[in-house]
Amino acid sequence: MLERKKGYDIVTEIGGVRTVDAAYDLFGKRLDAEHVRRIRKIENPEVLIKIANAIALCDPKTVFVFTGSEKDRAFVRQLALDQGEEKKLPMKNHTIHYDLKDEQGRIIDRTYYIINEGDKVSSLGQKMLRDQAMKEVKEKMGGIMKGRTMLIGFYIRGPAGAPVSNPALEITSSAYVLHSANILYRSAYDVFDKEVEHCGHFFANIHSEGTNRLEDLPNARVFMDRSWWTTYAMFCTYAGNTLLMKKGNHRFAVDKAVYLSNNQNLSEHMFITGINGPGGRTTWCCGAAPSGCGKTTTAMAGDKFVGDDLAQMWIAEDGAIHAINPECGIFGIVEDVNREGDPHLMDLLRKEKCEVIWSNVLIDEKGVPHWTGNGETPPAKGRNFQGEWHQGMVDAKGKPVPMSHPNSRCTVSASALANYSKENENPKGVVARIFTYSGRDSDTMPPVWVARNSDEGVVIGACIVSAATATEVGASGVKRAPWANAPFTPGPLGDYMDAQFKFYSHPKIAKKHQPILAGLNYFLTHEARGGTGKKLLGEKKDVKAWLAWLERRVHGEVGAIETPIGFLPKYEDLKQLFGDLVKKDYPKDLYDKQFSLYVDNIVARIDLQLDAYGKEQSVPPKFFDIMKKQRADLLKLKEKFGAIVAPDKLAR
Ligand code: SPV
Ligand code: MN
């Protein structure tokens, strides 16, 4: 359950502005004439009151109302340079931003949902009661913008007019944050009132980096108020902690889909990409993967790029699942981005194509960015996320300091990509037919498999596991990563799972638009399949073959081998697709390694999930039924064929 507007709105409680007149009064005192004129163009009372209270809380010296004009965009870029948050690089419109060396990812240990007494939150999230959160916000954010400029931006998460787009305010003292917002989101100053009226709500985000010293980091907080759809972030700069229009508001969109959409919306941590098929058709695919597991690369492997991080879906009147990307840019990890695997993204990074905000990479003496895995010759020295750097450098514990932080990023506009699709601007979205789930799984699941029905597909999503990545500060080991969306799922996972079951089996979905749900895994190693070493069995570019196989499968053009975990591709089909699309041979022995069922591993994985979900509240019984049936059927196979079952044994 989710109760909107329960308890009090913290910023209003602290700021004390409760009427439009009081808001205007405050604007008159705090804004210059031009910005009063700008803010007066906004008429929605709740928006005006929220902004006035943010000003009252943070106490900035000046207030800048961002209209989205070219002139305003230039102002924000310049301010980021003047405030020292970004530095110009020799390549035109490229800048570098550094986050403090101890804030190179999301600070999950200092991130909280603000809740009311009795509210249930996900077992994977931290919560704080409203009164306590108010105390912290007041203490830590009171007067935090003294002597500074507050920037106020109006955006829409998604194309204007789409039924699941959400208007959002970004209020910050960081010009880097607003600059990033201007690349990643659609500015909506002119249509903000209309969009708020259409949706009946807006998301609000208030951030200040404060003094931004290393010693401030213990005081850093990320708060998300589920009842008032407002976020607060302080003493931090990493965009995943500060540009809360991204993952902060994604969490609100997840709540909205799970609790308020009648099972007709989903909000997912998924890319959206179009795959060209025979006869000139395009089939749209959405895919989930935990942060740092190749989601951007998979999106780029498509022929028509829409988005690489977030997807919001709804079942439309035509009986199809439509999807939009709430964003219009990429905040992408650069590690391992290279010519071979990511030619389109490389073009933006290495040629003078568009604005790029680099973060936390190495800048050499000539002002050129470098990062680990770029396939180029590394420089001897330079400056990176932790200061001066040289080849062979080790930290105080003797550990090598990498050239770039593994969570180093680039912020670019998606429209600059050679494979960008204008469908990203279509308020009707794209009709999505393929949904994939993947993780960083070195030893268990095959590169691609398709669920036999939507319920089994939901279970594939529920069972993603992944090696920890650098996107969260302090994370290590192998973790469960349900739907790759659990870090952004505010409510109990059982509620989320129930919403997934109901969405994908919704009677409104027409037969001809029925989607397929599939698992993907790029990370099987030689050592897990009888060889030696941690080298991967596949290559990045193989993704094209897996996606193409799914494209043919959803159109009923390729057969499959039925197994207890779902359908596996047939060798001949893959061989053909590898030859045509990846331009390489696909040997049968590689197929056997990749697609044989390693029964003991899969059963161990099922047991892990049964155990973990057994401890969660309100998990639909269907989940346990499916897992137990798969387990029993796998053990039957083992009895008949042994612990390693080659796909040919199951082919009929
Ligand atoms: C991710 O980590 O999933 C990202 C970047 O997309 S962040 O904004 O940190 O969430
Ligand atoms: Mn993400």
Short mmCIF file of N, CA and C in Angstrom, two decimals, residues 30-137:
data_model
loop_
_atom_site.label_atom_id
_atom_site.label_comp_id
_atom_site.label_asym_id
_atom_site.label_seq_id
_atom_site.Cartn_x
_atom_site.Cartn_y
_atom_site.Cartn_z
N ARG A 30 13.18 37.63 -2.44
CA ARG A 30 14.39 36.86 -2.68
C ARG A 30 14.85 36.82 -4.13
N LEU A 31 13.95 37.12 -5.08
CA LEU A 31 14.32 37.00 -6.50
C LEU A 31 14.41 38.39 -7.12
N ASP A 32 15.28 38.55 -8.12
CA ASP A 32 15.28 39.82 -8.83
C ASP A 32 14.09 39.87 -9.78
N ALA A 33 13.85 41.03 -10.35
CA ALA A 33 12.62 41.26 -11.12
C ALA A 33 12.46 40.26 -12.26
N GLU A 34 13.57 39.98 -12.97
CA GLU A 34 13.50 39.06 -14.10
C GLU A 34 13.06 37.66 -13.63
N HIS A 35 13.60 37.21 -12.52
CA HIS A 35 13.27 35.86 -12.07
C HIS A 35 11.90 35.77 -11.41
N VAL A 36 11.45 36.91 -10.85
CA VAL A 36 10.06 36.95 -10.38
C VAL A 36 9.15 36.79 -11.60
N ARG A 37 9.49 37.48 -12.67
CA ARG A 37 8.69 37.38 -13.90
C ARG A 37 8.66 35.92 -14.39
N ARG A 38 9.81 35.29 -14.35
CA ARG A 38 9.88 33.89 -14.81
C ARG A 38 9.03 32.96 -13.93
N ILE A 39 9.14 33.14 -12.64
CA ILE A 39 8.42 32.21 -11.75
C ILE A 39 6.92 32.47 -11.82
N ARG A 40 6.55 33.71 -12.16
CA ARG A 40 5.12 34.03 -12.25
C ARG A 40 4.45 33.37 -13.45
N LYS A 41 5.27 32.88 -14.36
CA LYS A 41 4.69 32.14 -15.51
C LYS A 41 4.18 30.77 -15.06
N ILE A 42 4.70 30.32 -13.94
CA ILE A 42 4.22 29.05 -13.38
C ILE A 42 3.04 29.38 -12.48
N GLU A 43 1.95 28.65 -12.66
CA GLU A 43 0.75 29.01 -11.90
C GLU A 43 0.31 27.97 -10.88
N ASN A 44 0.80 26.74 -11.04
CA ASN A 44 0.32 25.70 -10.14
C ASN A 44 0.68 26.03 -8.68
N PRO A 45 -0.31 26.14 -7.82
CA PRO A 45 -0.04 26.56 -6.43
C PRO A 45 0.93 25.63 -5.70
N GLU A 46 0.76 24.33 -5.88
CA GLU A 46 1.65 23.41 -5.15
C GLU A 46 3.10 23.56 -5.57
N VAL A 47 3.29 23.79 -6.88
CA VAL A 47 4.66 23.96 -7.39
C VAL A 47 5.27 25.22 -6.79
N LEU A 48 4.49 26.30 -6.80
CA LEU A 48 5.00 27.57 -6.28
C LEU A 48 5.32 27.45 -4.79
N ILE A 49 4.46 26.78 -4.06
CA ILE A 49 4.68 26.64 -2.61
C ILE A 49 5.91 25.77 -2.33
N LYS A 50 6.07 24.71 -3.13
CA LYS A 50 7.25 23.84 -2.94
C LYS A 50 8.54 24.64 -3.17
N ILE A 51 8.55 25.41 -4.25
CA ILE A 51 9.76 26.19 -4.57
C ILE A 51 10.04 27.22 -3.47
N ALA A 52 9.00 27.90 -3.04
CA ALA A 52 9.19 28.92 -2.00
C ALA A 52 9.76 28.29 -0.74
N ASN A 53 9.27 27.11 -0.40
CA ASN A 53 9.77 26.46 0.81
C ASN A 53 11.21 25.98 0.65
N ALA A 54 11.56 25.55 -0.56
CA ALA A 54 12.95 25.16 -0.79
C ALA A 54 13.87 26.37 -0.60
N ILE A 55 13.41 27.53 -1.05
CA ILE A 55 14.21 28.75 -0.86
C ILE A 55 14.32 29.07 0.63
N ALA A 56 13.18 28.97 1.31
CA ALA A 56 13.19 29.26 2.76
C ALA A 56 14.14 28.30 3.50
N LEU A 57 14.15 27.04 3.10
CA LEU A 57 15.02 26.05 3.76
C LEU A 57 16.49 26.33 3.49
N CYS A 58 16.84 26.52 2.22
CA CYS A 58 18.27 26.55 1.84
C CYS A 58 18.89 27.94 1.91
N ASP A 59 18.07 28.97 1.88
CA ASP A 59 18.52 30.35 2.06
C ASP A 59 19.63 30.80 1.09
N PRO A 60 19.40 30.66 -0.22
CA PRO A 60 20.43 31.07 -1.19
C PRO A 60 20.54 32.59 -1.28
N LYS A 61 21.67 33.04 -1.84
CA LYS A 61 21.83 34.48 -2.04
C LYS A 61 20.99 34.93 -3.23
N THR A 62 21.05 34.14 -4.32
CA THR A 62 20.26 34.47 -5.50
C THR A 62 19.55 33.22 -6.00
N VAL A 63 18.51 33.47 -6.80
CA VAL A 63 17.74 32.36 -7.35
C VAL A 63 17.67 32.51 -8.86
N PHE A 64 18.01 31.43 -9.55
CA PHE A 64 17.97 31.45 -11.01
C PHE A 64 16.90 30.47 -11.49
N VAL A 65 15.92 30.98 -12.21
CA VAL A 65 14.84 30.14 -12.73
C VAL A 65 15.20 29.77 -14.16
N PHE A 66 15.43 28.50 -14.39
CA PHE A 66 15.92 28.01 -15.67
C PHE A 66 14.74 27.78 -16.62
N THR A 67 14.82 28.41 -17.80
CA THR A 67 13.69 28.31 -18.74
C THR A 67 13.93 27.32 -19.87
N GLY A 68 15.16 26.82 -19.99
CA GLY A 68 15.46 25.90 -21.09
C GLY A 68 15.96 26.63 -22.33
N SER A 69 16.04 27.95 -22.30
CA SER A 69 16.53 28.68 -23.48
C SER A 69 18.02 28.41 -23.68
N GLU A 70 18.50 28.64 -24.88
CA GLU A 70 19.93 28.45 -25.16
C GLU A 70 20.77 29.32 -24.23
N LYS A 71 20.27 30.54 -24.02
CA LYS A 71 21.01 31.48 -23.17
C LYS A 71 21.12 30.93 -21.73
N ASP A 72 20.03 30.36 -21.24
CA ASP A 72 20.05 29.80 -19.89
C ASP A 72 20.98 28.58 -19.81
N ARG A 73 20.95 27.78 -20.87
CA ARG A 73 21.83 26.61 -20.89
C ARG A 73 23.29 27.05 -20.82
N ALA A 74 23.61 28.11 -21.58
CA ALA A 74 24.98 28.62 -21.57
C ALA A 74 25.34 29.16 -20.19
N PHE A 75 24.36 29.81 -19.55
CA PHE A 75 24.60 30.34 -18.20
C PHE A 75 24.98 29.21 -17.24
N VAL A 76 24.23 28.11 -17.31
CA VAL A 76 24.48 26.99 -16.39
C VAL A 76 25.85 26.37 -16.66
N ARG A 77 26.18 26.20 -17.95
CA ARG A 77 27.51 25.65 -18.29
C ARG A 77 28.62 26.53 -17.73
N GLN A 78 28.45 27.84 -17.91
CA GLN A 78 29.48 28.77 -17.46
C GLN A 78 29.59 28.75 -15.94
N LEU A 79 28.43 28.66 -15.27
CA LEU A 79 28.44 28.65 -13.81
C LEU A 79 29.18 27.41 -13.29
N ALA A 80 29.00 26.28 -13.98
CA ALA A 80 29.70 25.05 -13.56
C ALA A 80 31.21 25.27 -13.64
N LEU A 81 31.65 26.02 -14.63
CA LEU A 81 33.09 26.32 -14.74
C LEU A 81 33.50 27.32 -13.66
N ASP A 82 32.70 28.38 -13.51
CA ASP A 82 33.04 29.42 -12.54
C ASP A 82 33.08 28.87 -11.11
N GLN A 83 32.18 27.93 -10.82
CA GLN A 83 32.15 27.36 -9.45
C GLN A 83 33.19 26.26 -9.27
N GLY A 84 33.94 25.98 -10.33
CA GLY A 84 35.00 24.97 -10.24
C GLY A 84 34.47 23.54 -10.23
N GLU A 85 33.21 23.34 -10.59
CA GLU A 85 32.65 21.98 -10.59
C GLU A 85 33.04 21.23 -11.85
N GLU A 86 33.29 21.97 -12.92
CA GLU A 86 33.74 21.35 -14.17
C GLU A 86 34.92 22.16 -14.69
N LYS A 87 35.74 21.47 -15.50
CA LYS A 87 36.84 22.18 -16.18
C LYS A 87 36.75 21.90 -17.65
N LYS A 88 37.08 22.92 -18.43
CA LYS A 88 37.05 22.74 -19.88
C LYS A 88 38.16 21.81 -20.33
N LEU A 89 37.88 20.99 -21.33
CA LEU A 89 38.91 20.17 -21.96
C LEU A 89 39.14 20.73 -23.37
N PRO A 90 40.29 20.38 -23.97
CA PRO A 90 40.58 20.95 -25.29
C PRO A 90 39.50 20.63 -26.33
N MET A 91 38.92 19.43 -26.26
CA MET A 91 37.89 19.12 -27.26
C MET A 91 36.65 19.97 -27.00
N LYS A 92 36.13 20.54 -28.09
CA LYS A 92 35.03 21.49 -27.97
C LYS A 92 33.83 20.89 -27.20
N ASN A 93 33.30 21.66 -26.28
CA ASN A 93 32.12 21.27 -25.49
C ASN A 93 32.34 20.04 -24.60
N HIS A 94 33.59 19.68 -24.37
CA HIS A 94 33.87 18.60 -23.41
C HIS A 94 34.36 19.23 -22.10
N THR A 95 33.85 18.69 -20.97
CA THR A 95 34.34 19.14 -19.67
C THR A 95 34.60 17.92 -18.79
N ILE A 96 35.36 18.14 -17.72
CA ILE A 96 35.61 17.07 -16.75
C ILE A 96 35.09 17.51 -15.38
N HIS A 97 34.39 16.60 -14.72
CA HIS A 97 33.91 16.83 -13.36
C HIS A 97 34.47 15.72 -12.48
N TYR A 98 34.92 16.09 -11.28
CA TYR A 98 35.35 15.06 -10.32
C TYR A 98 34.44 15.06 -9.09
N ASP A 99 34.09 13.86 -8.66
CA ASP A 99 33.46 13.70 -7.36
C ASP A 99 34.57 13.36 -6.37
N LEU A 100 34.34 13.66 -5.09
CA LEU A 100 35.34 13.34 -4.08
C LEU A 100 35.72 11.86 -4.16
N LYS A 101 36.96 11.54 -3.84
CA LYS A 101 37.44 10.16 -4.06
C LYS A 101 36.63 9.12 -3.28
N ASP A 102 36.00 9.54 -2.19
CA ASP A 102 35.19 8.59 -1.42
C ASP A 102 33.70 8.66 -1.75
N GLU A 103 33.37 9.35 -2.84
CA GLU A 103 31.96 9.40 -3.24
C GLU A 103 31.88 9.11 -4.74
N GLN A 104 32.33 7.93 -5.09
CA GLN A 104 32.39 7.59 -6.52
C GLN A 104 31.19 6.74 -6.96
N GLY A 105 30.20 6.61 -6.11
CA GLY A 105 29.02 5.83 -6.47
C GLY A 105 27.88 6.20 -5.55
N ARG A 106 26.78 5.46 -5.66
CA ARG A 106 25.63 5.75 -4.79
C ARG A 106 25.98 5.39 -3.35
N ILE A 107 25.66 6.29 -2.42
CA ILE A 107 26.00 6.09 -1.01
C ILE A 107 24.83 5.38 -0.32
N ILE A 108 24.72 4.07 -0.61
CA ILE A 108 23.53 3.36 -0.12
C ILE A 108 23.45 3.31 1.41
N ASP A 109 24.60 3.43 2.07
CA ASP A 109 24.57 3.40 3.54
C ASP A 109 24.00 4.68 4.13
N ARG A 110 23.95 5.74 3.34
CA ARG A 110 23.41 7.02 3.84
C ARG A 110 22.14 7.42 3.08
N THR A 111 21.48 6.43 2.48
CA THR A 111 20.28 6.67 1.67
C THR A 111 19.07 6.08 2.40
N TYR A 112 18.01 6.86 2.53
CA TYR A 112 16.85 6.43 3.32
C TYR A 112 15.53 6.76 2.62
N TYR A 113 14.55 5.90 2.81
CA TYR A 113 13.17 6.26 2.50
C TYR A 113 12.60 6.94 3.74
N ILE A 114 11.94 8.06 3.51
CA ILE A 114 11.24 8.72 4.62
C ILE A 114 9.86 8.07 4.71
N ILE A 115 9.54 7.58 5.88
CA ILE A 115 8.28 6.83 6.02
C ILE A 115 7.44 7.34 7.19
N ASN A 116 6.19 6.91 7.15
CA ASN A 116 5.28 7.16 8.27
C ASN A 116 5.27 5.90 9.14
N GLU A 117 4.89 6.07 10.37
CA GLU A 117 4.77 4.94 11.29
C GLU A 117 3.98 3.81 10.61
N GLY A 118 4.53 2.60 10.60
CA GLY A 118 3.78 1.45 10.06
C GLY A 118 3.98 1.19 8.58
N ASP A 119 4.60 2.13 7.82
CA ASP A 119 4.85 1.90 6.39
C ASP A 119 5.84 0.77 6.22
N LYS A 120 5.59 -0.09 5.21
CA LYS A 120 6.53 -1.18 4.94
C LYS A 120 7.43 -0.76 3.79
N VAL A 121 8.72 -1.02 3.92
CA VAL A 121 9.61 -0.77 2.79
C VAL A 121 10.35 -2.06 2.44
N SER A 122 10.99 -2.05 1.29
CA SER A 122 11.75 -3.19 0.82
C SER A 122 12.78 -3.62 1.85
N SER A 123 13.00 -4.94 1.95
CA SER A 123 13.99 -5.43 2.90
C SER A 123 15.39 -4.97 2.51
N LEU A 124 15.55 -4.50 1.28
CA LEU A 124 16.87 -4.08 0.81
C LEU A 124 17.11 -2.58 1.01
N GLY A 125 16.11 -1.86 1.52
CA GLY A 125 16.27 -0.41 1.67
C GLY A 125 16.33 -0.01 3.14
N GLN A 126 16.80 1.20 3.40
CA GLN A 126 16.82 1.73 4.77
C GLN A 126 15.69 2.74 4.91
N LYS A 127 15.12 2.82 6.09
CA LYS A 127 14.02 3.75 6.28
C LYS A 127 14.27 4.66 7.47
N MET A 128 13.62 5.82 7.45
CA MET A 128 13.71 6.74 8.58
C MET A 128 12.34 7.37 8.79
N LEU A 129 11.91 7.42 10.03
CA LEU A 129 10.60 8.01 10.33
C LEU A 129 10.60 9.51 10.02
N ARG A 130 9.44 9.99 9.65
CA ARG A 130 9.28 11.38 9.18
C ARG A 130 9.87 12.40 10.17
N ASP A 131 9.57 12.27 11.42
CA ASP A 131 10.04 13.28 12.39
C ASP A 131 11.57 13.33 12.44
N GLN A 132 12.18 12.14 12.44
CA GLN A 132 13.64 12.08 12.50
C GLN A 132 14.24 12.66 11.21
N ALA A 133 13.62 12.32 10.08
CA ALA A 133 14.13 12.82 8.80
C ALA A 133 14.01 14.34 8.75
N MET A 134 12.91 14.86 9.28
CA MET A 134 12.76 16.32 9.28
C MET A 134 13.88 16.97 10.09
N LYS A 135 14.19 16.35 11.21
CA LYS A 135 15.25 16.88 12.07
C LYS A 135 16.56 16.94 11.27
N GLU A 136 16.85 15.86 10.58
CA GLU A 136 18.11 15.81 9.82
C GLU A 136 18.12 16.80 8.66
N VAL A 137 17.00 16.90 7.95
CA VAL A 137 16.94 17.83 6.82
C VAL A 137 17.13 19.26 7.33
#
